[in-house]
Coordinates of C-alpha atoms in Angstrom, one line a residue:
X88 CA 3.7 -83.8 -64.5
X89 CA 1.4 -86.5 -63.0
X90 CA 0.5 -86.0 -59.3
X91 CA -0.5 -89.0 -57.3
X92 CA -2.6 -88.6 -54.2
X93 CA -1.9 -90.4 -50.9
X94 CA -4.5 -92.2 -48.8
X95 CA -5.7 -88.9 -47.2
X96 CA -6.5 -87.4 -50.6
X97 CA -3.5 -85.1 -50.8
X98 CA -0.3 -85.3 -52.8
X99 CA 2.7 -87.3 -51.6
X100 CA 5.6 -85.2 -50.2
X101 CA 7.7 -85.7 -53.4
X102 CA 4.8 -84.7 -55.6
X103 CA 4.0 -81.8 -53.3
X104 CA 7.5 -80.4 -53.7
X105 CA 7.1 -80.6 -57.5
X106 CA 3.9 -78.7 -57.4
X107 CA 5.3 -76.0 -55.2
X108 CA 8.3 -75.5 -57.5
X109 CA 6.3 -75.5 -60.7
X110 CA 3.7 -73.2 -59.4
X111 CA 6.2 -70.8 -57.7
X112 CA 8.4 -70.4 -60.7
X113 CA 5.6 -69.3 -62.9
X114 CA 4.2 -67.0 -60.3
X115 CA 7.6 -65.4 -59.8
X116 CA 7.7 -64.4 -63.4
X117 CA 4.2 -63.0 -63.3
X118 CA 5.1 -60.8 -60.3
X119 CA 8.2 -59.8 -62.2
X120 CA 6.0 -58.6 -65.0
X121 CA 3.6 -56.7 -62.7
X122 CA 6.3 -55.0 -60.6
X123 CA 8.5 -53.7 -63.5
X124 CA 6.1 -50.8 -63.9
X125 CA 6.2 -50.0 -60.2
X126 CA 10.0 -50.1 -60.0
X127 CA 10.4 -47.9 -63.1
X128 CA 7.5 -45.5 -62.5
X129 CA 9.6 -42.7 -60.9
X130 CA 12.0 -43.0 -63.8
X131 CA 9.7 -42.9 -66.8
X132 CA 6.8 -40.9 -65.4
X133 CA 7.8 -37.8 -67.4
X134 CA 8.0 -39.9 -70.6
X135 CA 4.3 -40.8 -70.7
X136 CA 2.7 -37.6 -69.2
X137 CA 2.9 -34.0 -70.2
X138 CA 5.7 -31.8 -68.8
X139 CA 5.2 -29.0 -66.3
X140 CA 4.9 -30.5 -62.9
X141 CA 7.1 -33.4 -61.9
X142 CA 5.2 -34.3 -58.7
X143 CA 1.9 -34.3 -60.7
X144 CA 3.6 -36.5 -63.4
X145 CA 4.8 -38.9 -60.7
X146 CA 1.3 -39.0 -59.2
X147 CA -0.1 -39.7 -62.6
X148 CA 2.3 -42.6 -63.0
X149 CA 1.3 -43.9 -59.6
X150 CA -2.4 -43.4 -60.5
X151 CA -1.8 -45.5 -63.6
X152 CA 0.1 -48.0 -61.4
X153 CA -2.9 -48.1 -59.0
X154 CA -5.3 -48.7 -61.9
X155 CA -3.7 -52.1 -62.3
X156 CA -4.5 -52.8 -58.7
X157 CA -8.0 -51.4 -58.8
X158 CA -9.1 -54.0 -61.5
X159 CA -7.5 -56.9 -59.7
X160 CA -10.7 -57.7 -57.8
X161 CA -12.5 -57.9 -61.1
X162 CA -9.9 -60.3 -62.4
X163 CA -10.4 -62.3 -59.2
X164 CA -14.2 -62.5 -59.9
X165 CA -13.8 -63.4 -63.6
X166 CA -11.0 -65.9 -63.2
X167 CA -12.1 -67.2 -59.8
X168 CA -15.4 -68.2 -61.3
X169 CA -13.6 -70.0 -64.2
X170 CA -11.3 -71.6 -61.7
X171 CA -14.1 -73.0 -59.6
X172 CA -16.0 -74.2 -62.6
X173 CA -13.3 -75.5 -65.0
X174 CA -10.3 -76.0 -62.8
X175 CA -7.3 -74.3 -61.2
X176 CA -4.6 -75.3 -63.6
X177 CA -6.1 -74.0 -66.9
X178 CA -7.2 -70.7 -65.3
X179 CA -3.8 -69.6 -64.1
X180 CA -2.3 -70.8 -67.4
X181 CA -4.5 -68.2 -69.2
X182 CA -3.6 -65.5 -66.6
X183 CA 0.1 -65.8 -67.2
X184 CA -0.3 -65.5 -71.0
X185 CA -2.3 -62.3 -70.6
X186 CA 0.2 -60.9 -68.1
X187 CA 3.3 -61.7 -70.2
X188 CA 1.8 -60.3 -73.4
X189 CA 0.8 -57.0 -71.7
X190 CA 4.2 -56.5 -70.1
X191 CA 6.0 -57.1 -73.4
X192 CA 3.7 -54.5 -75.1
X193 CA 4.7 -51.9 -72.5
X194 CA 8.2 -52.2 -73.9
X195 CA 6.9 -51.2 -77.3
X196 CA 4.8 -48.2 -76.3
X197 CA 5.4 -44.8 -77.8
X198 CA 6.0 -41.8 -75.4
X199 CA 4.0 -38.7 -74.9
X200 CA 6.4 -36.7 -77.1
X201 CA 5.7 -39.1 -80.0
X202 CA 1.9 -39.6 -79.8
X203 CA 0.6 -37.2 -77.2
X204 CA -2.3 -38.3 -75.0
X205 CA -2.5 -41.7 -76.8
X206 CA 0.6 -42.7 -74.8
X207 CA -0.9 -42.6 -71.3
X208 CA -4.2 -44.1 -72.7
X209 CA -2.3 -47.1 -74.0
X210 CA -0.3 -47.4 -70.8
X211 CA -3.5 -47.4 -68.7
X212 CA -5.1 -50.1 -70.9
X213 CA -2.1 -52.4 -70.6
X214 CA -2.0 -51.9 -66.8
X215 CA -5.7 -52.8 -66.7
X216 CA -4.9 -56.1 -68.5
X217 CA -2.0 -56.8 -66.1
X218 CA -4.3 -56.2 -63.1
X219 CA -7.0 -58.5 -64.5
X220 CA -4.4 -61.2 -65.1
X221 CA -2.9 -60.9 -61.6
X222 CA -6.4 -60.9 -60.1
X223 CA -6.8 -64.5 -61.4
X224 CA -3.2 -65.6 -60.8
X225 CA -2.6 -65.5 -57.1
X226 CA -5.8 -67.2 -56.0
X227 CA -5.2 -70.0 -58.5
X228 CA -1.6 -70.6 -57.5
X229 CA -2.3 -70.5 -53.7
X230 CA -5.4 -72.7 -54.0
X231 CA -3.6 -75.2 -56.2
X232 CA -0.7 -75.6 -53.9
X233 CA -2.9 -75.7 -50.7
X234 CA -5.1 -78.4 -52.2
X235 CA -2.0 -80.6 -52.7
X236 CA -0.7 -80.0 -49.1
X237 CA -1.6 -82.0 -46.0
X238 CA -3.4 -80.2 -43.2
X239 CA -0.3 -80.0 -40.9
X240 CA 1.9 -78.5 -43.7
X241 CA -0.4 -76.2 -45.5
X242 CA 1.1 -73.0 -44.0
X243 CA 4.6 -74.1 -44.9
X244 CA 3.6 -75.2 -48.5
X245 CA 1.7 -72.1 -49.4
X246 CA 4.4 -69.8 -47.9
X247 CA 6.6 -70.7 -50.9
X248 CA 3.9 -69.1 -53.1
X249 CA 4.1 -66.1 -50.8
X250 CA 7.9 -65.7 -51.5
X251 CA 7.1 -65.3 -55.2
X252 CA 6.0 -61.7 -55.0
X253 CA 9.2 -60.7 -53.3
X254 CA 11.3 -62.8 -55.6
X255 CA 9.6 -61.3 -58.6
X256 CA 10.2 -57.8 -57.2
X257 CA 13.9 -58.8 -56.6
X258 CA 14.1 -60.1 -60.2
X259 CA 12.8 -56.9 -61.5
X260 CA 15.4 -54.9 -59.5
X261 CA 18.2 -57.2 -60.7
X262 CA 17.3 -56.9 -64.4
X263 CA 16.8 -53.1 -64.1
X264 CA 20.1 -52.8 -62.2
X265 CA 21.9 -54.9 -64.8
X266 CA 20.6 -52.7 -67.6
X267 CA 21.5 -49.5 -65.8
X268 CA 25.1 -50.6 -65.1
X269 CA 25.7 -51.9 -68.7
X270 CA 24.3 -48.8 -70.4
X271 CA 25.1 -45.1 -70.4
X272 CA 22.5 -43.0 -68.5
X273 CA 21.4 -41.3 -71.7
X274 CA 20.9 -44.6 -73.5
X275 CA 18.9 -46.1 -70.6
X276 CA 16.7 -42.9 -70.6
X277 CA 16.2 -43.1 -74.4
X278 CA 15.5 -46.7 -74.9
X279 CA 17.2 -48.9 -72.4
X280 CA 14.3 -48.8 -69.9
X281 CA 12.3 -50.8 -72.4
X282 CA 14.6 -53.9 -72.2
X283 CA 13.3 -55.3 -68.9
X284 CA 9.8 -55.2 -70.3
X285 CA 10.9 -56.9 -73.6
X286 CA 12.7 -59.6 -71.6
X287 CA 9.4 -60.8 -70.2
X288 CA 8.6 -62.5 -73.5
X289 CA 11.4 -65.1 -72.7
X290 CA 10.1 -65.5 -69.2
X291 CA 6.5 -65.9 -70.6
X292 CA 7.6 -68.8 -72.9
X293 CA 9.3 -70.6 -70.0
X294 CA 6.4 -70.1 -67.6
X295 CA 3.8 -71.4 -70.1
X296 CA 6.0 -74.5 -70.6
X297 CA 6.1 -75.1 -66.9
X298 CA 2.3 -74.6 -66.4
X299 CA 1.4 -76.9 -69.2
X300 CA 3.1 -79.8 -67.3
X301 CA 0.8 -79.4 -64.3
X302 CA -2.2 -81.5 -63.6
X303 CA -5.4 -80.5 -61.7
X304 CA -5.3 -80.6 -57.9
X305 CA -6.6 -83.8 -56.2
X306 CA -9.0 -81.9 -54.0
X307 CA -10.7 -80.3 -57.0
X308 CA -10.7 -83.6 -58.9
X309 CA -12.3 -85.4 -56.0
X310 CA -15.0 -82.7 -55.7
X311 CA -15.8 -82.8 -59.4
X312 CA -15.9 -86.6 -59.3
X313 CA -18.4 -86.6 -56.4
X314 CA -20.5 -83.9 -58.1
X315 CA -20.1 -81.4 -55.3
X316 CA -19.0 -78.4 -57.5
X317 CA -20.9 -75.1 -57.5
X318 CA -22.8 -74.2 -60.7
X319 CA -22.9 -70.5 -59.6
X320 CA -19.7 -69.7 -57.6
X321 CA -20.3 -65.9 -57.7
X322 CA -23.7 -66.2 -56.1
X323 CA -22.6 -68.8 -53.6
X324 CA -19.6 -66.7 -52.6
X325 CA -21.0 -63.2 -52.4
X326 CA -24.8 -63.4 -52.1
X327 CA -25.3 -66.3 -49.6
X328 CA -24.9 -66.1 -45.9
X329 CA -22.6 -66.9 -44.1
X330 CA -20.0 -67.1 -46.9
X331 CA -20.5 -63.4 -47.8
X332 CA -19.9 -62.5 -44.2
X333 CA -16.6 -64.4 -44.2
X334 CA -15.5 -62.7 -47.4
X335 CA -16.0 -59.2 -45.8
X336 CA -14.3 -60.3 -42.6
X337 CA -11.4 -61.7 -44.5
X338 CA -10.9 -58.4 -46.2
X339 CA -11.2 -56.0 -43.3
X340 CA -9.8 -58.3 -40.6
X341 CA -6.8 -59.8 -42.5
X342 CA -6.0 -58.7 -46.1
X343 CA -6.4 -55.0 -45.9
X344 CA -3.8 -54.6 -43.2
X345 CA -1.6 -57.3 -44.8
X346 CA -1.7 -55.3 -48.1
X347 CA -0.6 -52.0 -46.7
X348 CA 2.2 -53.5 -44.6
X349 CA 3.4 -55.4 -47.6
X350 CA 3.5 -52.3 -49.9
X351 CA 5.0 -50.1 -47.2
X352 CA 7.8 -52.5 -46.4
X353 CA 8.9 -52.9 -50.1
X354 CA 7.6 -50.3 -52.5
X355 CA 7.0 -47.3 -50.3
X356 CA 10.4 -47.9 -48.7
X357 CA 12.0 -47.9 -52.2
X358 CA 10.2 -44.7 -53.2
X359 CA 11.1 -43.1 -49.9
X360 CA 14.8 -43.8 -50.6
X361 CA 14.8 -42.5 -54.1
X362 CA 12.2 -39.7 -54.1
X363 CA 12.5 -38.3 -50.6
X364 CA 16.0 -39.2 -49.4
X365 CA 17.5 -38.6 -52.9
X366 CA 19.5 -41.9 -53.0
X367 CA 20.6 -42.8 -56.5
X368 CA 18.7 -45.6 -58.1
X369 CA 21.5 -48.2 -58.1
X370 CA 22.2 -47.7 -54.5
X371 CA 18.5 -47.8 -53.5
X372 CA 18.0 -51.0 -55.6
X373 CA 21.0 -52.5 -53.9
X374 CA 19.8 -51.7 -50.4
X375 CA 16.3 -53.1 -51.2
X376 CA 17.7 -56.2 -52.9
X377 CA 20.0 -57.0 -50.0
X378 CA 17.0 -56.7 -47.6
X379 CA 15.0 -59.0 -49.8
X380 CA 17.7 -61.6 -49.8
X381 CA 18.0 -61.5 -46.1
X382 CA 14.3 -61.3 -45.3
X383 CA 12.7 -63.7 -47.9
X384 CA 13.4 -66.9 -45.9
X385 CA 11.1 -65.5 -43.2
X386 CA 8.1 -66.0 -45.4
X387 CA 8.7 -69.8 -45.1
X388 CA 9.5 -69.5 -41.4
X389 CA 6.3 -67.7 -40.6
X390 CA 4.3 -70.1 -42.8
X391 CA 5.9 -73.0 -41.0
X392 CA 5.2 -71.4 -37.6
X393 CA 1.6 -70.8 -38.6
X394 CA 1.2 -74.6 -38.9
X395 CA 2.1 -74.8 -35.2
X396 CA 0.6 -71.8 -33.4
X397 CA -2.0 -70.6 -35.9
X398 CA -2.2 -68.1 -38.8
X399 CA -4.3 -65.2 -37.5
X400 CA -2.2 -64.3 -34.5
X401 CA 0.9 -63.9 -36.6
X402 CA -0.8 -61.8 -39.2
X403 CA -2.4 -59.5 -36.6
X404 CA 0.8 -59.2 -34.6
X405 CA 2.7 -58.1 -37.8
X406 CA 0.1 -55.4 -38.5
X407 CA 0.2 -54.1 -34.9
X408 CA 4.0 -54.0 -34.6
X409 CA 4.2 -52.2 -38.0
X410 CA 1.7 -49.6 -37.1
X411 CA 3.4 -48.8 -33.8
X412 CA 6.9 -48.5 -35.3
X413 CA 6.6 -47.0 -38.7
X414 CA 7.1 -43.4 -37.7
X415 CA 10.3 -43.9 -35.7
X416 CA 11.7 -46.4 -38.2
X417 CA 11.3 -44.1 -41.2
X418 CA 12.7 -41.2 -39.2
X419 CA 15.7 -43.4 -38.4
X420 CA 16.0 -44.4 -42.1
X421 CA 16.4 -40.7 -42.9
X422 CA 19.0 -40.3 -40.2
X423 CA 21.1 -43.2 -41.4
X424 CA 20.7 -42.7 -45.2
X425 CA 20.7 -39.0 -45.6
X426 CA 21.9 -37.2 -42.4
X427 CA 22.6 -34.1 -44.4
X428 CA 18.9 -33.8 -45.3
X429 CA 17.9 -34.4 -41.7
X430 CA 20.3 -31.7 -40.4
X431 CA 19.2 -29.3 -43.1
X432 CA 15.5 -29.7 -42.1
X433 CA 16.4 -29.4 -38.4
X434 CA 18.1 -26.0 -38.8
X435 CA 16.0 -24.6 -41.7
X436 CA 12.4 -23.6 -41.4
X437 CA 10.6 -23.6 -44.8
X438 CA 7.2 -22.1 -45.4
X439 CA 5.0 -21.4 -48.4
X440 CA 2.7 -18.3 -47.9
X441 CA 0.0 -18.2 -50.6
X442 CA -3.6 -17.4 -51.4
X443 CA -5.4 -20.7 -50.6
X444 CA -7.6 -20.2 -53.7
X445 CA -4.5 -20.5 -55.9
X446 CA -3.2 -23.7 -54.4
X447 CA -4.7 -26.9 -55.9
X448 CA -3.6 -30.5 -55.9
X449 CA -3.5 -32.7 -59.0
X450 CA -3.7 -36.5 -58.4
X451 CA -3.9 -37.3 -62.1
X452 CA -2.7 -35.0 -64.9
X453 CA -5.1 -34.5 -67.7
X454 CA -5.8 -32.0 -70.5
X455 CA -7.8 -30.0 -68.0
X456 CA -4.8 -29.6 -65.6
X457 CA -3.5 -26.0 -65.0
X458 CA -0.6 -25.3 -62.7
X459 CA -0.5 -22.1 -60.6
X460 CA 2.6 -20.6 -59.1
X461 CA 1.5 -22.0 -55.7
X462 CA 1.3 -25.5 -57.3
X463 CA 4.8 -25.1 -58.8
X464 CA 6.3 -23.9 -55.5
X465 CA 4.9 -26.8 -53.5
X466 CA 5.9 -29.2 -56.3
X467 CA 9.5 -27.9 -56.2
X468 CA 9.8 -28.5 -52.4
X469 CA 8.0 -31.9 -52.5
X470 CA 10.2 -33.3 -55.2
X471 CA 13.2 -32.0 -53.3
X472 CA 12.2 -34.3 -50.4
X473 CA 11.6 -31.3 -48.0
X474 CA 9.0 -30.8 -45.4
X475 CA 7.4 -27.4 -45.3
X476 CA 4.5 -25.4 -43.8
X477 CA 1.8 -23.7 -45.9
X478 CA 0.5 -20.5 -44.5
X479 CA -2.4 -18.3 -45.7
X480 CA -1.4 -15.3 -47.8
X481 CA -3.3 -12.3 -49.2
X482 CA -5.9 -12.8 -51.8
X483 CA -4.5 -12.6 -55.3
X484 CA -0.9 -12.4 -54.2
X485 CA 2.0 -14.5 -55.5
X486 CA 3.3 -17.2 -53.2
X487 CA 6.3 -16.4 -51.0
X488 CA 8.7 -19.3 -50.2
X489 CA 10.6 -18.7 -47.0
X490 CA 13.8 -20.6 -46.5
X491 CA 15.2 -19.6 -43.1
X492 CA 15.4 -15.9 -43.2
X493 CA 15.4 -15.7 -47.1
X494 CA 12.0 -14.9 -48.7
X495 CA 11.4 -15.5 -52.4
X496 CA 8.4 -14.3 -54.3
X497 CA 7.7 -17.3 -56.5
X498 CA 6.8 -16.3 -60.1
X499 CA 6.5 -18.6 -63.1
X500 CA 9.7 -17.4 -64.8
X501 CA 12.3 -17.1 -62.0
X502 CA 10.8 -18.6 -58.9
X503 CA 12.2 -22.0 -59.3
X504 CA 15.7 -20.8 -60.0
X505 CA 15.6 -18.4 -57.0
X506 CA 14.3 -21.1 -54.6
X507 CA 17.0 -23.6 -55.8
X508 CA 19.7 -20.9 -55.3
X509 CA 18.4 -20.1 -51.8
X510 CA 18.3 -23.8 -50.9
X511 CA 21.9 -24.2 -52.1
X512 CA 23.0 -21.2 -50.1
X513 CA 21.3 -22.6 -47.0
X514 CA 23.3 -25.8 -47.4
X515 CA 20.7 -28.1 -49.0
X516 CA 22.3 -31.1 -50.9
X517 CA 20.1 -32.2 -53.9
X518 CA 21.4 -35.8 -53.6
X519 CA 22.3 -38.1 -50.8
X520 CA 26.1 -38.4 -50.0
X521 CA 26.8 -42.1 -50.5
X522 CA 29.8 -41.9 -48.2
X523 CA 27.6 -40.9 -45.3
X524 CA 25.1 -43.8 -45.7
X525 CA 25.3 -46.1 -42.7
X526 CA 24.7 -49.3 -44.6
X527 CA 24.4 -51.6 -41.6
X528 CA 21.7 -49.6 -39.9
X529 CA 19.9 -48.8 -43.2
X530 CA 19.8 -52.5 -44.0
X531 CA 18.7 -53.4 -40.5
X532 CA 15.7 -51.0 -40.8
X533 CA 14.8 -52.3 -44.3
X534 CA 15.1 -55.9 -43.1
X535 CA 12.8 -55.1 -40.1
X536 CA 10.3 -53.7 -42.7
X537 CA 10.5 -57.0 -44.6
X538 CA 10.1 -59.1 -41.5
X539 CA 6.8 -57.3 -40.9
X540 CA 5.9 -58.2 -44.5
X541 CA 6.7 -61.8 -44.0
X542 CA 4.7 -62.0 -40.8
X543 CA 1.5 -60.7 -42.5
X544 CA 2.1 -62.4 -45.9
X545 CA 3.6 -65.7 -45.0
X546 CA 0.5 -67.3 -43.4
X547 CA -2.2 -65.4 -45.4
X548 CA -2.6 -67.9 -48.3
X549 CA -3.2 -70.8 -46.0
X550 CA -5.5 -68.7 -43.8
X551 CA -7.7 -67.6 -46.8
X552 CA -7.8 -71.1 -48.4
X553 CA -9.0 -72.7 -45.2
X554 CA -11.8 -70.1 -44.7
X555 CA -13.8 -71.3 -47.7
X556 CA -15.1 -74.6 -49.1
X557 CA -13.6 -76.2 -52.2
X558 CA -16.6 -75.6 -54.5
X559 CA -16.2 -71.8 -54.2
X560 CA -12.7 -71.5 -52.8
X561 CA -10.9 -69.9 -55.8
X562 CA -13.6 -67.2 -56.1
X563 CA -14.2 -66.5 -52.4
X564 CA -10.5 -66.2 -51.4
X565 CA -9.4 -64.2 -54.4
X566 CA -11.8 -61.3 -54.0
X567 CA -10.8 -60.2 -50.4
X568 CA -7.2 -60.9 -51.2
X569 CA -7.1 -58.6 -54.2
X570 CA -9.3 -55.9 -52.7
X571 CA -7.0 -55.9 -49.7
X572 CA -3.8 -55.9 -51.7
X573 CA -5.0 -54.3 -54.9
X574 CA -7.1 -51.5 -53.4
X575 CA -5.8 -50.9 -49.9
X576 CA -2.2 -51.9 -50.7
X577 CA -2.0 -50.9 -54.3
X578 CA -3.3 -47.4 -53.7
X579 CA -0.6 -46.8 -51.0
X580 CA 2.1 -45.2 -53.3
X581 CA -0.5 -42.8 -54.8
X582 CA -2.3 -41.9 -51.5
X583 CA 0.8 -41.7 -49.4
X584 CA 2.5 -39.4 -51.9
X585 CA -0.6 -37.3 -52.1
X586 CA -0.7 -37.0 -48.3
X587 CA 2.9 -35.9 -48.2
X588 CA 2.4 -33.2 -50.9
X589 CA -0.8 -32.1 -49.2
X590 CA 0.6 -31.8 -45.7
X591 CA 4.1 -30.7 -46.7
X592 CA 5.5 -33.4 -44.4
X593 CA 7.7 -36.2 -45.7
X594 CA 6.4 -38.7 -43.1
X595 CA 2.7 -37.8 -43.4
X596 CA 2.0 -40.5 -45.9
X597 CA 2.6 -43.2 -43.2
X598 CA -0.7 -42.4 -41.6
X599 CA -2.5 -44.3 -44.4
X600 CA -0.9 -47.7 -43.7
X601 CA -1.0 -47.2 -40.0
X602 CA -4.7 -46.5 -39.9
X603 CA -5.6 -49.4 -42.1
X604 CA -3.3 -51.8 -40.2
X605 CA -4.9 -50.8 -36.8
X606 CA -8.4 -51.3 -38.3
X607 CA -7.4 -54.8 -39.4
X608 CA -6.0 -55.7 -35.9
X609 CA -9.3 -54.6 -34.2
X610 CA -11.6 -56.3 -36.6
X611 CA -9.5 -59.5 -37.0
X612 CA -9.1 -59.9 -33.2
X613 CA -12.8 -59.5 -32.5
X614 CA -14.5 -61.3 -35.4
X615 CA -12.1 -63.8 -36.9
X616 CA -11.0 -67.2 -35.7
X617 CA -8.0 -69.2 -36.6
X618 CA -8.2 -71.8 -39.4
X619 CA -5.1 -73.9 -38.8
X620 CA -5.5 -77.6 -39.7
X621 CA -8.9 -77.5 -41.4
X622 CA -9.6 -80.4 -43.8
X623 CA -10.0 -79.0 -47.3
X624 CA -12.0 -82.1 -48.4
X625 CA -14.8 -81.0 -46.1
X626 CA -17.2 -78.6 -47.8
X627 CA -18.5 -77.4 -44.4
X628 CA -15.0 -75.8 -43.7
X629 CA -16.5 -72.4 -44.2

């Protein structure tokens, strides 16, 4: 696919559209690969980790999920350096091969029942490879598209790349939903969950074909022809002032808040529906998928709007509005999706009275993990989607679970059965009643979450690209983006779930994204300036 440059050094409108389409299609498939794990984590958590505590197994799955995000900045550094030295096109061609191969391999993994602790070890290794690949993918795709776009259309052009994460998530939901509707539940649990991972091999072949047809960006070609490239992009990006200052400010004043808002609006909303509100998977996937279809065009709208009024003010406004409204909106989501749960919690006081020395919390399950009766009692209530208070009991005593006026001494053999019986007698429903879901209001809330996502995510690529000069752009923009999204955002499911279990409050996990979003608003408003319209050919753009 030859790309011709216009007089201003950027691609013609027709060629720009070809670049956007070709880059976006490949990136959609890469996000599909990465998010399959996240979408299926609550389902197959017990398959790869030892039995005994479902909340701990889920947290282990989320910890493994988070591992992929934790290494994304390292992928950004490795592939960003290659992209600034060799070129954008060849770098993100390599990343998609690594991603696709790793995802395909997850579909072949043996379970814990088959090979013991080797199963989670292999799963973690593949997640690390996925994280490294994605760390190099986004910066390459965003930079590549931005360097083809004219100054007054850069927000609009790069916003199409921003849609790919959501479209990849939607594609993963669609494939999983198709598998679940075409298979018996037992078959899906046995082997059918592997199919979405194996399908990635077909997507990989198609993506590689598309990427091979791309040429290098005109901005990068011009820089290389003029001999203005950096011979040490890592040093120039992170060890030389003022660029290292801009890297830090881009992280704390833009991408950290953007990351937590993004993951709250899509992934945490999905987990909240399925884990806390007890909505069946197909219904939850449908709710989220509809919100994605309605909300995705707003990525392009806010990218277009950023070309007119600026990038930063839209990003910070999205963070601020999200932080202010998360608590009431998630409470309303409970009201409209599972009113029975809301009513049960309102009329039933639940407490766990236990010796504090016997209550521990397991973020990651290992051979060292031991579960006490207190742990099991709290696990049972947490996985039931119930809020509860923990009170101090006598030293050495068994925990006592109080459900209204009923008190149950929780022992290892009969405690769970007695608590479940007491919950049932008190009117607790273990699953959401689909006939009582207010679909319109539930969808409205989910679409609002997604509009927050599009506000912070639609303009972010153009904003980051314009902050840094061409010679170190790939490296400099990739690191703050992937720390903000990979560490601050990617850790959200794990930390929010941990906060819920620790506090015994189904909404307590929202404090994490709220605090990070507010931090971003304060730092971004004080220390950052807008970047709209900067000329990418000028190396003094930083």
